Amino acid sequence: MINGKDLKPQDISKPVKQLTKIDKLMDLPAPYDKPGMEPELTEPKEEWAEKFCASLDGYIGLDTFETPKTKEEKEELVKKFLSGLEKMLSDETNRSIIQPLMLSLDYCAKCHTCSEACHIYAATDGNELYRPIFRSDILRRIVKKYFTKSGKLFGSLVGADIDLTWETVARLGELAYRCNLCRRCAQTCPLGLDNGVLAREIRKIFSQEMGIAPKPLHEKGTMLQLKTGSSTGITKPAFLDIIEFLEEDIEEKTGWNIKIPIDKKGADILLTHNAGEFMAWPENPIAFAILFEKAGINYTLSSDLIGYDNVNYGIWYDDAQAKKVAMQQFEAAKRLGVNKIVIAECGHAHKAAAVSADRMTTSDNKIPVESFLPMLAEIIKSGKLKLDPSKNNFPVTLHDPCNVVRQMGIVQPQREIIKAVCPQFREMTPHGVDNYCCGGGSGFAIMNSMNFGEFRNKVSTRMKFKQILDAFQDTIEDSSIPKYVCAPCSNCKGAIRDILEFYEVTAKFNVHYGGLVELVVNALADLEKPFLEFLHDDEA
Amino acid sequence: MFLLILSYVSLFAFIFLSIYKAVQYGKMPMHGRLDLYPIPKEKGKGHYGGSYYEEVEWWKKPRETSLLEEIIDMLKEMLFIKKLFDNQRPLWWISYSLHLGIYLLFAWTALLFIGAITELAGLAMESGHWWAVLVYYTTFLTGTIGGLLVAFGSGALFLKRYLVPSFKKYTTVQEYFNLVFIFAVAATGLMVWTSDPGFNYGRHIAKSMLTFRPIEADAILSIHIILLGLLLIYIPLTKMSHYVGKYFSFHKVLWDNDPNLPGSEIDKKIKQAAGFKPKNNWSAPHYQPEPPKTQDM
């Protein structure tokens, strides 16, 4: 095993059982600066390491990739990877990304400016494996060796010095799932290059050519969504049952009889939720229903296939899956005859529908897409909602989902909303377009096979945990004061939920998490008892 | 005559190969959107990273962009390498030395030709005329400072790459060679300069190029001209041509957030591209056409 600090790109092919391990993590602020406050890192189980690829850093993200046993299987793996690389580099098979891809492959000056921007690199105290260009440079060297004249002619002199063995392929596949695709590194690159693009291209080769992708993203993700309508497995009848349940829940929580419109032809808006909200955080779609009812918005939900689930995991690993899902979402909206699709609290769904899908088809096949944020900000400004911010008189901080902020440029509306309803709002540092990823981005939030959850909780979310603790330093150790991390995105919320559970932050320090609309509903002046459950007397 | 021909060939090769490279990138198919904020052209919002997506029904509103904001941001990056300055100051000092030196040497080259034309028009640099004095001293300053900065920048970058382990492990032999090559050109130039601080040799070369007369050069000047000529041909063939790539990566990738609206240029391009049928396809099972459904018996 090689010490993380000493690792070189060429080591990726080394025939060792495990290339490296994480031996030091970034320090956390108080009260997590004391020994024993966080669970220790663990070793992978022997049976996992035998069956899957744990030979990178001991963690397994590619839970569908079983290591090849025979010589033929190993050769076939390398052959398929090379075939995928060739297609990656072709403007015939990879048209939609070829220009940004070639720029990022051709021009890196290896100045390391990107390294300091990466939350995973920082969390591992500068372990070389997680340096953003470590992965990119391996890919670059392989491309150079197998696909360029200069590489074939001059070999290692021009960096064409990584031999493709099955272990190189397997480790590179795993390494593609050590990046959240948050693109913070690209923001700092003096040449405008994008390590996130390169990480996603490796994921694409595995999925599109080799048929290998994490089960939660592919088999239980896009495939299930295309078959049943939702990656949660919620079918249309189940969805309709859930909506009925939500209406009952609204009445129980608020005393208000609110009907949630379904498949209302000619409505102005199709509101789409991440279907995970219906299962894990029903208070979020409930809050939307309450606010839209109070503001008199002419909207509907859809019970059509994929119309009730706005997720699109394809944007993390596979172009065809991304397009299939996006097109079906547009079709669902078209069938209802709505004027626009409004995306609720799901960051990647924002980007998938508004940005990624924007050029997937001609304009006549699409419906305009808008975030819920400007609309809610306008509703609040209009005074249609009678608000009493004192109901939210506890410390609140805001997590900026990368997909909404850095990748869409929506920065101010969420701040206008939260400042209108939370008197003790404080920003994280840094925030806005400079924010750090929650650590759950690009699928990590739903990848829990084997020990991958540990990588997320200990490593990829570490910087976000630090930011949360920093934001609440004035009250963190006073457990009588509730604190709220507002994360207007399902995946981010899932990652933050796991942080709070893993480190027992809610139990020990009264820190809670949730969406943005819940805070707005909690501030409604005519609401009799708090909407946020942690404010109920019996919860205190 | 060889030196004259090399000077022409290298100058035209530099321009032609750089343009060729830009054309190659420009011809690549339109890609999916990869907006990354802040995008400076977003009028009134660029400074904090906002975009038109902050507006309700943004597609019904006129698209407001600011070319001025974009140019200002571009110049900050081109002239000062601002991202490196903001994010990695220790490297900025030496990288910026090299780049500023190159910019000054571009100005110096232009001034050499201006000086040559001035002399060909009958106004000698020694005439004492204000124009000749201005050209002479600006040439002197840009050439001297530019040469010194390029030599320092390339030398210091070489040492940094060689001595700092985190840089060394990613640096290829070719990348060391690139820096040595630049340093050699700057060093030979400075050697020539020590015996001719007023850069009269430079104006002589410029005059030779303008009048198609052979360049008279001693050994060290000949080596300098040959090395510089080869460097000019070599740069566009390598990643040192990032002056081309940088334009595309910012303007055509990270800052390209033009939406696909009915009747827009983007929409037209997508319609044109819709007829493209790839001959090859990816091999994973979900990329294969679904088998025709058979009726259950």
CSV table of C-alpha atoms in Angstrom, one decimal, chain A residues 5-10 84 87-88 91-100 102-103 106-113 128 131 133-134 137 141 157-159 183 186-194 197 205 207-209 211 218 223 318-321 324 339-340 354-355 358-359 361-363 366 368-370 374-375 378 405-413 433, chain B residues 21 25-38 48-61 77 81 83-84 87-88 91 161 166-167 169-175 238-246 248-250 252-254 256-263 266-267 270-271 273-274 276-287:
chain,number,residue,atom,x,y,z
A,5,LYS,CA,1.0,11.7,-0.1
A,6,ASP,CA,3.5,9.8,-2.2
A,7,LEU,CA,1.1,8.4,-4.8
A,8,LYS,CA,1.8,9.1,-8.4
A,9,PRO,CA,-0.5,8.8,-11.4
A,10,GLN,CA,1.5,5.9,-12.8
A,84,GLY,CA,-15.2,2.9,-24.9
A,87,LYS,CA,-16.0,6.2,-28.7
A,88,MET,CA,-15.5,8.9,-26.0
A,91,ASP,CA,-17.3,13.3,-32.5
A,92,GLU,CA,-19.7,10.7,-33.9
A,93,THR,CA,-20.5,8.8,-30.7
A,94,ASN,CA,-19.8,11.6,-28.3
A,95,ARG,CA,-21.1,14.7,-30.1
A,96,SER,CA,-22.7,16.4,-27.2
A,97,ILE,CA,-19.5,16.9,-25.2
A,98,ILE,CA,-16.6,16.5,-27.6
A,99,GLN,CA,-15.4,20.1,-27.6
A,100,PRO,CA,-15.3,20.6,-23.8
A,102,MET,CA,-11.0,17.7,-25.9
A,103,LEU,CA,-10.2,21.1,-24.3
A,106,ASP,CA,-5.5,18.9,-24.2
A,107,TYR,CA,-4.7,22.0,-22.1
A,108,CYS,CA,-4.2,21.2,-18.4
A,109,ALA,CA,-1.2,23.2,-17.2
A,110,LYS,CA,-1.1,21.1,-14.0
A,111,CYS,CA,-0.9,24.2,-11.9
A,112,HIS,CA,-2.9,22.6,-9.0
A,113,THR,CA,-5.2,25.6,-8.6
A,128,GLU,CA,-3.0,12.6,-3.7
A,131,ARG,CA,-6.5,15.6,-6.1
A,133,ILE,CA,-6.2,16.2,-11.6
A,134,PHE,CA,-5.0,12.8,-10.3
A,137,ASP,CA,-4.1,13.0,-15.6
A,141,ARG,CA,-1.9,9.6,-20.1
A,157,LEU,CA,8.6,11.5,-22.8
A,158,VAL,CA,5.2,13.0,-23.5
A,159,GLY,CA,3.4,11.3,-20.6
A,183,ARG,CA,-17.4,21.6,-10.7
A,186,ALA,CA,-13.5,24.2,-12.9
A,187,GLN,CA,-14.6,27.5,-11.4
A,188,THR,CA,-11.0,28.2,-10.3
A,189,CYS,CA,-9.2,26.8,-13.3
A,190,PRO,CA,-7.2,29.7,-15.1
A,191,LEU,CA,-7.8,27.8,-18.3
A,192,GLY,CA,-11.4,27.1,-17.8
A,193,LEU,CA,-10.9,23.3,-17.8
A,194,ASP,CA,-13.3,20.9,-16.1
A,197,VAL,CA,-16.4,16.5,-17.2
A,205,ILE,CA,-17.5,4.6,-20.6
A,207,SER,CA,-22.1,2.6,-18.3
A,208,GLN,CA,-22.5,3.2,-22.0
A,209,GLU,CA,-19.9,0.7,-23.2
A,211,GLY,CA,-22.7,-1.8,-18.9
A,218,HIS,CA,-28.9,2.6,-13.1
A,223,MET,CA,-34.1,1.9,-15.4
A,318,ASP,CA,-25.1,8.1,-18.9
A,319,ASP,CA,-26.2,10.4,-21.8
A,320,ALA,CA,-28.9,8.1,-23.3
A,321,GLN,CA,-30.6,7.5,-19.9
A,324,LYS,CA,-34.9,9.3,-22.2
A,339,ASN,CA,-47.4,26.6,-19.8
A,340,LYS,CA,-44.4,25.7,-17.8
A,354,ALA,CA,-33.5,23.4,-17.4
A,355,VAL,CA,-29.9,23.1,-18.4
A,358,ASP,CA,-32.1,22.3,-23.0
A,359,ARG,CA,-30.2,21.3,-26.1
A,361,THR,CA,-34.1,18.4,-28.5
A,362,THR,CA,-35.7,21.1,-30.6
A,363,SER,CA,-37.6,23.9,-28.8
A,366,LYS,CA,-40.0,21.2,-24.8
A,368,PRO,CA,-40.2,26.1,-20.5
A,369,VAL,CA,-38.7,25.1,-17.2
A,370,GLU,CA,-38.4,27.3,-14.2
A,374,PRO,CA,-38.0,33.0,-8.2
A,375,MET,CA,-41.7,32.2,-8.1
A,378,GLU,CA,-42.2,36.8,-5.9
A,405,VAL,CA,-26.3,27.9,-7.7
A,406,ARG,CA,-23.0,27.3,-9.4
A,407,GLN,CA,-24.6,25.5,-12.4
A,408,MET,CA,-27.7,27.6,-12.9
A,409,GLY,CA,-26.9,31.0,-11.4
A,410,ILE,CA,-29.9,31.1,-9.0
A,411,VAL,CA,-28.4,32.9,-6.0
A,412,GLN,CA,-30.6,35.7,-4.7
A,413,PRO,CA,-34.2,34.4,-4.7
A,433,VAL,CA,-21.6,30.2,-6.3
B,21,LYS,CA,-6.2,24.9,-34.2
B,25,TYR,CA,-12.1,23.5,-32.2
B,26,GLY,CA,-14.6,25.7,-33.9
B,27,LYS,CA,-15.8,23.0,-36.2
B,28,MET,CA,-16.6,20.6,-33.4
B,29,PRO,CA,-20.3,19.9,-33.0
B,30,MET,CA,-22.4,22.1,-30.6
B,31,HIS,CA,-22.2,20.6,-27.2
B,32,GLY,CA,-24.7,20.3,-24.4
B,33,ARG,CA,-24.8,23.1,-21.9
B,34,LEU,CA,-22.1,23.3,-19.2
B,35,ASP,CA,-22.8,26.8,-17.8
B,36,LEU,CA,-20.7,27.6,-14.8
B,37,TYR,CA,-21.4,30.7,-12.8
B,38,PRO,CA,-20.5,33.4,-12.3
B,48,TYR,CA,-22.6,37.7,-7.8
B,49,GLY,CA,-23.1,34.7,-10.1
B,50,GLY,CA,-26.7,35.3,-10.9
B,51,SER,CA,-28.4,34.4,-14.2
B,52,TYR,CA,-31.7,34.8,-16.1
B,53,TYR,CA,-33.0,31.8,-14.2
B,54,GLU,CA,-33.5,34.1,-11.2
B,55,GLU,CA,-36.5,35.6,-13.2
B,56,VAL,CA,-40.0,34.3,-13.2
B,57,GLU,CA,-40.9,33.2,-16.8
B,58,TRP,CA,-37.4,34.2,-17.9
B,59,TRP,CA,-38.1,33.1,-21.5
B,60,LYS,CA,-40.7,35.8,-21.9
B,61,LYS,CA,-38.3,38.5,-21.0
B,77,GLU,CA,-8.0,36.9,-17.1
B,81,ILE,CA,-4.3,35.7,-15.0
B,83,LYS,CA,-7.9,33.2,-11.3
B,84,LEU,CA,-4.4,32.2,-10.6
B,87,ASN,CA,-6.4,31.1,-5.9
B,88,GLN,CA,-2.7,30.4,-6.0
B,91,LEU,CA,2.6,30.3,-8.5
B,161,ARG,CA,8.2,21.8,-11.3
B,166,SER,CA,3.5,17.7,-6.0
B,167,PHE,CA,4.4,19.4,-9.3
B,169,LYS,CA,5.0,13.9,-10.1
B,170,TYR,CA,2.7,15.3,-12.8
B,171,THR,CA,5.4,16.9,-15.0
B,172,THR,CA,6.4,15.1,-18.2
B,173,VAL,CA,9.8,15.3,-19.9
B,174,GLN,CA,8.1,17.3,-22.7
B,175,GLU,CA,6.8,19.8,-20.2
B,238,THR,CA,1.6,21.8,-28.1
B,239,LYS,CA,-0.5,22.7,-25.2
B,240,MET,CA,1.4,26.0,-25.0
B,241,SER,CA,-1.2,27.0,-27.5
B,242,HIS,CA,-3.7,27.4,-24.6
B,243,TYR,CA,-4.3,31.0,-25.8
B,244,VAL,CA,-6.5,29.2,-28.3
B,245,GLY,CA,-8.1,26.7,-25.9
B,246,LYS,CA,-8.8,29.4,-23.3
B,248,PHE,CA,-13.2,28.2,-26.3
B,249,SER,CA,-13.2,26.9,-22.7
B,250,PHE,CA,-14.6,30.2,-21.4
B,252,LYS,CA,-17.9,28.5,-25.9
B,253,VAL,CA,-18.2,26.3,-22.8
B,254,LEU,CA,-18.4,27.8,-19.4
B,256,ASP,CA,-22.2,29.7,-23.1
B,257,ASN,CA,-25.7,29.8,-21.5
B,258,ASP,CA,-27.8,30.8,-24.4
B,259,PRO,CA,-31.1,29.1,-24.1
B,260,ASN,CA,-32.8,27.0,-26.7
B,261,LEU,CA,-35.8,29.1,-27.5
B,262,PRO,CA,-38.1,28.9,-30.5
B,263,GLY,CA,-36.4,30.6,-33.5
B,266,ILE,CA,-29.4,27.3,-30.9
B,267,ASP,CA,-32.7,25.9,-32.0
B,270,ILE,CA,-30.3,21.5,-33.1
B,271,LYS,CA,-32.7,21.2,-36.0
B,273,ALA,CA,-28.1,18.3,-36.2
B,274,ALA,CA,-31.2,16.3,-35.9
B,276,PHE,CA,-27.2,13.3,-38.1
B,277,LYS,CA,-27.2,9.5,-37.9
B,278,PRO,CA,-24.0,8.0,-36.3
B,279,LYS,CA,-22.6,4.9,-37.9
B,280,ASN,CA,-21.3,3.6,-34.7
B,281,ASN,CA,-23.0,3.2,-31.3
B,282,TRP,CA,-22.1,2.4,-27.7
B,283,SER,CA,-22.3,-1.2,-26.7
B,284,ALA,CA,-24.0,-1.4,-23.4
B,285,PRO,CA,-27.3,-3.4,-23.4
B,286,HIS,CA,-29.5,-0.3,-22.9
B,287,TYR,CA,-28.0,1.2,-26.0
